[in-house]
Amino acid sequence: LIAEKGLTQTQFSSLIGRTQQFLSKKFKNGESFQANDIVKICDVLGIAPEDVHIYFFAQQFTQSSTF
C-alpha cells in the first residue's frame, strides 16, 4: 500500500513521525504497531476506520492434523 501511494519507506516513515529504521524493523520482524502509530498510518494511507482490521488485525490460522 505504501508503494501504491508512491511513497518510499523513508518518506512514509517521516510522514508518520518515525524513523526509517523503526519502520524497517517492524516490517522485517513482523512486530505489531501501537495504536497511535496505526492512527497515523491510516491517516497517511487513507485507510478507512472500517478497514483497519484488514491491515493490522488479520488473524493467522494454521492447519492442524486433528479436527
PDB file of N, CA and C in Angstrom:
ATOM      1  N   LEU A   1       0.827  -1.189   0.000  1.00  0.00           N
ATOM      2  CA  LEU A   1       0.000   0.000   0.000  1.00  0.00           C
ATOM      3  C   LEU A   1       0.875   1.258   0.000  1.00  0.00           C
ATOM      4  N   ILE A   2       1.993   1.190   0.681  1.00  0.00           N
ATOM      5  CA  ILE A   2       2.907   2.336   0.712  1.00  0.00           C
ATOM      6  C   ILE A   2       3.396   2.652  -0.698  1.00  0.00           C
ATOM      7  N   ALA A   3       3.837   1.623  -1.409  1.00  0.00           N
ATOM      8  CA  ALA A   3       4.323   1.810  -2.775  1.00  0.00           C
ATOM      9  C   ALA A   3       3.204   2.253  -3.700  1.00  0.00           C
ATOM     10  N   GLU A   4       1.989   1.743  -3.488  1.00  0.00           N
ATOM     11  CA  GLU A   4       0.845   2.148  -4.311  1.00  0.00           C
ATOM     12  C   GLU A   4       0.561   3.635  -4.178  1.00  0.00           C
ATOM     13  N   LYS A   5       0.885   4.197  -3.049  1.00  0.00           N
ATOM     14  CA  LYS A   5       0.709   5.637  -2.817  1.00  0.00           C
ATOM     15  C   LYS A   5       1.895   6.444  -3.336  1.00  0.00           C
ATOM     16  N   GLY A   6       2.877   5.743  -3.915  1.00  0.00           N
ATOM     17  CA  GLY A   6       4.040   6.419  -4.487  1.00  0.00           C
ATOM     18  C   GLY A   6       5.060   6.875  -3.463  1.00  0.00           C
ATOM     19  N   LEU A   7       5.072   6.223  -2.307  1.00  0.00           N
ATOM     20  CA  LEU A   7       5.982   6.617  -1.237  1.00  0.00           C
ATOM     21  C   LEU A   7       7.082   5.590  -1.046  1.00  0.00           C
ATOM     22  N   THR A   8       8.242   6.058  -0.653  1.00  0.00           N
ATOM     23  CA  THR A   8       9.307   5.164  -0.219  1.00  0.00           C
ATOM     24  C   THR A   8       9.124   4.930   1.279  1.00  0.00           C
ATOM     25  N   GLN A   9       9.818   3.931   1.822  1.00  0.00           N
ATOM     26  CA  GLN A   9       9.754   3.707   3.269  1.00  0.00           C
ATOM     27  C   GLN A   9      10.255   4.926   4.030  1.00  0.00           C
ATOM     28  N   THR A  10      11.272   5.568   3.500  1.00  0.00           N
ATOM     29  CA  THR A  10      11.826   6.754   4.161  1.00  0.00           C
ATOM     30  C   THR A  10      10.805   7.884   4.187  1.00  0.00           C
ATOM     31  N   GLN A  11      10.159   8.134   3.070  1.00  0.00           N
ATOM     32  CA  GLN A  11       9.134   9.178   3.016  1.00  0.00           C
ATOM     33  C   GLN A  11       7.966   8.846   3.942  1.00  0.00           C
ATOM     34  N   PHE A  12       7.521   7.593   3.877  1.00  0.00           N
ATOM     35  CA  PHE A  12       6.400   7.167   4.696  1.00  0.00           C
ATOM     36  C   PHE A  12       6.720   7.282   6.177  1.00  0.00           C
ATOM     37  N   SER A  13       7.886   6.822   6.570  1.00  0.00           N
ATOM     38  CA  SER A  13       8.258   6.882   7.982  1.00  0.00           C
ATOM     39  C   SER A  13       8.280   8.325   8.482  1.00  0.00           C
ATOM     40  N   SER A  14       8.741   9.233   7.649  1.00  0.00           N
ATOM     41  CA  SER A  14       8.756  10.652   8.009  1.00  0.00           C
ATOM     42  C   SER A  14       7.329  11.181   8.191  1.00  0.00           C
ATOM     43  N   LEU A  15       6.432  10.776   7.301  1.00  0.00           N
ATOM     44  CA  LEU A  15       5.046  11.240   7.375  1.00  0.00           C
ATOM     45  C   LEU A  15       4.320  10.748   8.631  1.00  0.00           C
ATOM     46  N   ILE A  16       4.730   9.595   9.149  1.00  0.00           N
ATOM     47  CA  ILE A  16       4.091   9.086  10.371  1.00  0.00           C
ATOM     48  C   ILE A  16       4.892   9.438  11.626  1.00  0.00           C
ATOM     49  N   GLY A  17       5.956  10.204  11.445  1.00  0.00           N
ATOM     50  CA  GLY A  17       6.738  10.668  12.595  1.00  0.00           C
ATOM     51  C   GLY A  17       7.655   9.630  13.197  1.00  0.00           C
ATOM     52  N   ARG A  18       8.099   8.698  12.388  1.00  0.00           N
ATOM     53  CA  ARG A  18       9.014   7.654  12.842  1.00  0.00           C
ATOM     54  C   ARG A  18      10.234   7.612  11.937  1.00  0.00           C
ATOM     55  N   THR A  19      11.268   6.905  12.390  1.00  0.00           N
ATOM     56  CA  THR A  19      12.464   6.763  11.564  1.00  0.00           C
ATOM     57  C   THR A  19      12.289   5.598  10.594  1.00  0.00           C
ATOM     58  N   GLN A  20      13.083   5.610   9.548  1.00  0.00           N
ATOM     59  CA  GLN A  20      13.050   4.516   8.583  1.00  0.00           C
ATOM     60  C   GLN A  20      13.485   3.223   9.256  1.00  0.00           C
ATOM     61  N   GLN A  21      14.413   3.307  10.190  1.00  0.00           N
ATOM     62  CA  GLN A  21      14.887   2.134  10.912  1.00  0.00           C
ATOM     63  C   GLN A  21      13.770   1.499  11.744  1.00  0.00           C
ATOM     64  N   PHE A  22      12.956   2.329  12.372  1.00  0.00           N
ATOM     65  CA  PHE A  22      11.811   1.851  13.143  1.00  0.00           C
ATOM     66  C   PHE A  22      10.856   1.073  12.248  1.00  0.00           C
ATOM     67  N   LEU A  23      10.527   1.655  11.112  1.00  0.00           N
ATOM     68  CA  LEU A  23       9.594   1.032  10.183  1.00  0.00           C
ATOM     69  C   LEU A  23      10.160  -0.262   9.611  1.00  0.00           C
ATOM     70  N   SER A  24      11.416  -0.241   9.238  1.00  0.00           N
ATOM     71  CA  SER A  24      12.061  -1.421   8.681  1.00  0.00           C
ATOM     72  C   SER A  24      12.047  -2.573   9.690  1.00  0.00           C
ATOM     73  N   LYS A  25      12.314  -2.267  10.945  1.00  0.00           N
ATOM     74  CA  LYS A  25      12.310  -3.288  11.990  1.00  0.00           C
ATOM     75  C   LYS A  25      10.911  -3.886  12.161  1.00  0.00           C
ATOM     76  N   LYS A  26       9.898  -3.042  12.129  1.00  0.00           N
ATOM     77  CA  LYS A  26       8.520  -3.527  12.261  1.00  0.00           C
ATOM     78  C   LYS A  26       8.179  -4.494  11.129  1.00  0.00           C
ATOM     79  N   PHE A  27       8.520  -4.110   9.905  1.00  0.00           N
ATOM     80  CA  PHE A  27       8.207  -4.947   8.747  1.00  0.00           C
ATOM     81  C   PHE A  27       9.023  -6.233   8.743  1.00  0.00           C
ATOM     82  N   LYS A  28      10.294  -6.101   9.031  1.00  0.00           N
ATOM     83  CA  LYS A  28      11.189  -7.262   8.976  1.00  0.00           C
ATOM     84  C   LYS A  28      10.843  -8.298  10.042  1.00  0.00           C
ATOM     85  N   ASN A  29      10.561  -7.847  11.249  1.00  0.00           N
ATOM     86  CA  ASN A  29      10.315  -8.751  12.368  1.00  0.00           C
ATOM     87  C   ASN A  29       8.836  -9.063  12.593  1.00  0.00           C
ATOM     88  N   GLY A  30       7.975  -8.469  11.783  1.00  0.00           N
ATOM     89  CA  GLY A  30       6.546  -8.708  11.945  1.00  0.00           C
ATOM     90  C   GLY A  30       5.992  -8.195  13.262  1.00  0.00           C
ATOM     91  N   GLU A  31       6.604  -7.150  13.778  1.00  0.00           N
ATOM     92  CA  GLU A  31       6.178  -6.589  15.058  1.00  0.00           C
ATOM     93  C   GLU A  31       4.892  -5.786  14.895  1.00  0.00           C
ATOM     94  N   SER A  32       4.085  -5.786  15.932  1.00  0.00           N
ATOM     95  CA  SER A  32       2.833  -5.030  15.922  1.00  0.00           C
ATOM     96  C   SER A  32       3.101  -3.537  16.098  1.00  0.00           C
ATOM     97  N   PHE A  33       2.200  -2.743  15.536  1.00  0.00           N
ATOM     98  CA  PHE A  33       2.243  -1.296  15.725  1.00  0.00           C
ATOM     99  C   PHE A  33       1.365  -0.934  16.916  1.00  0.00           C
ATOM    100  N   GLN A  34       1.723   0.143  17.601  1.00  0.00           N
ATOM    101  CA  GLN A  34       0.907   0.646  18.691  1.00  0.00           C
ATOM    102  C   GLN A  34      -0.239   1.476  18.109  1.00  0.00           C
ATOM    103  N   ALA A  35      -1.271   1.680  18.908  1.00  0.00           N
ATOM    104  CA  ALA A  35      -2.479   2.364  18.453  1.00  0.00           C
ATOM    105  C   ALA A  35      -2.193   3.733  17.847  1.00  0.00           C
ATOM    106  N   ASN A  36      -1.309   4.510  18.471  1.00  0.00           N
ATOM    107  CA  ASN A  36      -1.025   5.848  17.940  1.00  0.00           C
ATOM    108  C   ASN A  36      -0.356   5.783  16.573  1.00  0.00           C
ATOM    109  N   ASP A  37       0.465   4.761  16.342  1.00  0.00           N
ATOM    110  CA  ASP A  37       1.088   4.582  15.031  1.00  0.00           C
ATOM    111  C   ASP A  37       0.040   4.162  14.004  1.00  0.00           C
ATOM    112  N   ILE A  38      -0.878   3.298  14.405  1.00  0.00           N
ATOM    113  CA  ILE A  38      -1.927   2.843  13.490  1.00  0.00           C
ATOM    114  C   ILE A  38      -2.780   4.015  13.023  1.00  0.00           C
ATOM    115  N   VAL A  39      -3.117   4.901  13.928  1.00  0.00           N
ATOM    116  CA  VAL A  39      -3.915   6.079  13.571  1.00  0.00           C
ATOM    117  C   VAL A  39      -3.175   6.928  12.535  1.00  0.00           C
ATOM    118  N   LYS A  40      -1.895   7.171  12.748  1.00  0.00           N
ATOM    119  CA  LYS A  40      -1.103   7.974  11.809  1.00  0.00           C
ATOM    120  C   LYS A  40      -0.981   7.274  10.467  1.00  0.00           C
ATOM    121  N   ILE A  41      -0.730   5.964  10.489  1.00  0.00           N
ATOM    122  CA  ILE A  41      -0.581   5.194   9.250  1.00  0.00           C
ATOM    123  C   ILE A  41      -1.872   5.242   8.441  1.00  0.00           C
ATOM    124  N   CYS A  42      -2.996   5.041   9.100  1.00  0.00           N
ATOM    125  CA  CYS A  42      -4.282   5.076   8.409  1.00  0.00           C
ATOM    126  C   CYS A  42      -4.550   6.440   7.797  1.00  0.00           C
ATOM    127  N   ASP A  43      -4.193   7.480   8.508  1.00  0.00           N
ATOM    128  CA  ASP A  43      -4.380   8.836   8.005  1.00  0.00           C
ATOM    129  C   ASP A  43      -3.549   9.066   6.750  1.00  0.00           C
ATOM    130  N   VAL A  44      -2.287   8.682   6.789  1.00  0.00           N
ATOM    131  CA  VAL A  44      -1.385   8.895   5.653  1.00  0.00           C
ATOM    132  C   VAL A  44      -1.783   8.050   4.448  1.00  0.00           C
ATOM    133  N   LEU A  45      -2.185   6.802   4.696  1.00  0.00           N
ATOM    134  CA  LEU A  45      -2.501   5.894   3.591  1.00  0.00           C
ATOM    135  C   LEU A  45      -3.971   5.927   3.173  1.00  0.00           C
ATOM    136  N   GLY A  46      -4.780   6.680   3.893  1.00  0.00           N
ATOM    137  CA  GLY A  46      -6.191   6.779   3.546  1.00  0.00           C
ATOM    138  C   GLY A  46      -6.972   5.507   3.828  1.00  0.00           C
ATOM    139  N   ILE A  47      -6.591   4.807   4.885  1.00  0.00           N
ATOM    140  CA  ILE A  47      -7.302   3.585   5.271  1.00  0.00           C
ATOM    141  C   ILE A  47      -8.517   3.990   6.107  1.00  0.00           C
ATOM    142  N   ALA A  48      -9.695   3.560   5.667  1.00  0.00           N
ATOM    143  CA  ALA A  48     -10.933   3.884   6.368  1.00  0.00           C
ATOM    144  C   ALA A  48     -10.996   3.123   7.690  1.00  0.00           C
ATOM    145  N   PRO A  49     -11.633   3.728   8.701  1.00  0.00           N
ATOM    146  CA  PRO A  49     -11.728   3.066  10.008  1.00  0.00           C
ATOM    147  C   PRO A  49     -12.301   1.650   9.939  1.00  0.00           C
ATOM    148  N   GLU A  50     -13.266   1.441   9.066  1.00  0.00           N
ATOM    149  CA  GLU A  50     -13.874   0.110   8.972  1.00  0.00           C
ATOM    150  C   GLU A  50     -12.958  -0.920   8.310  1.00  0.00           C
ATOM    151  N   ASP A  51     -11.836  -0.470   7.733  1.00  0.00           N
ATOM    152  CA  ASP A  51     -10.890  -1.376   7.084  1.00  0.00           C
ATOM    153  C   ASP A  51      -9.610  -1.614   7.881  1.00  0.00           C
ATOM    154  N   VAL A  52      -9.482  -0.985   9.029  1.00  0.00           N
ATOM    155  CA  VAL A  52      -8.258  -1.093   9.832  1.00  0.00           C
ATOM    156  C   VAL A  52      -7.929  -2.547  10.138  1.00  0.00           C
ATOM    157  N   HIS A  53      -8.928  -3.339  10.459  1.00  0.00           N
ATOM    158  CA  HIS A  53      -8.693  -4.742  10.825  1.00  0.00           C
ATOM    159  C   HIS A  53      -8.060  -5.542   9.690  1.00  0.00           C
ATOM    160  N   ILE A  54      -8.309  -5.156   8.477  1.00  0.00           N
ATOM    161  CA  ILE A  54      -7.743  -5.863   7.323  1.00  0.00           C
ATOM    162  C   ILE A  54      -6.220  -5.738   7.300  1.00  0.00           C
ATOM    163  N   TYR A  55      -5.719  -4.589   7.676  1.00  0.00           N
ATOM    164  CA  TYR A  55      -4.290  -4.318   7.598  1.00  0.00           C
ATOM    165  C   TYR A  55      -3.529  -4.603   8.892  1.00  0.00           C
ATOM    166  N   PHE A  56      -4.203  -4.496  10.025  1.00  0.00           N
ATOM    167  CA  PHE A  56      -3.475  -4.584  11.287  1.00  0.00           C
ATOM    168  C   PHE A  56      -3.888  -5.723  12.206  1.00  0.00           C
ATOM    169  N   PHE A  57      -5.055  -6.277  12.007  1.00  0.00           N
ATOM    170  CA  PHE A  57      -5.529  -7.283  12.943  1.00  0.00           C
ATOM    171  C   PHE A  57      -5.954  -8.568  12.254  1.00  0.00           C
ATOM    172  N   ALA A  58      -5.329  -8.876  11.142  1.00  0.00           N
ATOM    173  CA  ALA A  58      -5.654 -10.108  10.429  1.00  0.00           C
ATOM    174  C   ALA A  58      -5.224 -11.299  11.268  1.00  0.00           C
ATOM    175  N   GLN A  59      -6.099 -12.270  11.366  1.00  0.00           N
ATOM    176  CA  GLN A  59      -5.780 -13.463  12.134  1.00  0.00           C
ATOM    177  C   GLN A  59      -5.007 -14.436  11.273  1.00  0.00           C
ATOM    178  N   GLN A  60      -4.073 -15.116  11.896  1.00  0.00           N
ATOM    179  CA  GLN A  60      -3.303 -16.137  11.203  1.00  0.00           C
ATOM    180  C   GLN A  60      -3.782 -17.495  11.687  1.00  0.00           C
ATOM    181  N   PHE A  61      -4.106 -18.351  10.742  1.00  0.00           N
ATOM    182  CA  PHE A  61      -4.569 -19.682  11.072  1.00  0.00           C
ATOM    183  C   PHE A  61      -3.553 -20.695  10.599  1.00  0.00           C
ATOM    184  N   THR A  62      -3.391 -21.741  11.385  1.00  0.00           N
ATOM    185  CA  THR A  62      -2.514 -22.829  10.983  1.00  0.00           C
ATOM    186  C   THR A  62      -3.354 -24.083  10.816  1.00  0.00           C
ATOM    187  N   GLN A  63      -2.965 -24.883   9.869  1.00  0.00           N
ATOM    188  CA  GLN A  63      -3.707 -26.104   9.624  1.00  0.00           C
ATOM    189  C   GLN A  63      -3.279 -27.155  10.640  1.00  0.00           C
ATOM    190  N   SER A  64      -4.236 -27.804  11.220  1.00  0.00           N
ATOM    191  CA  SER A  64      -3.966 -28.839  12.210  1.00  0.00           C
ATOM    192  C   SER A  64      -4.331 -30.191  11.642  1.00  0.00           C
ATOM    193  N   SER A  65      -3.589 -31.219  12.038  1.00  0.00           N
ATOM    194  CA  SER A  65      -3.862 -32.555  11.532  1.00  0.00           C
ATOM    195  C   SER A  65      -5.045 -33.191  12.252  1.00  0.00           C
ATOM    196  N   THR A  66      -5.481 -32.601  13.361  1.00  0.00           N
ATOM    197  CA  THR A  66      -6.639 -33.128  14.079  1.00  0.00           C
ATOM    198  C   THR A  66      -7.745 -32.072  14.096  1.00  0.00           C
ATOM    199  N   PHE A  67      -8.949 -32.529  13.966  1.00  0.00           N
ATOM    200  CA  PHE A  67     -10.090 -31.597  13.983  1.00  0.00           C
ATOM    201  C   PHE A  67     -11.062 -31.980  15.049  1.00  0.00           C
TER     202      PHE A  67
END
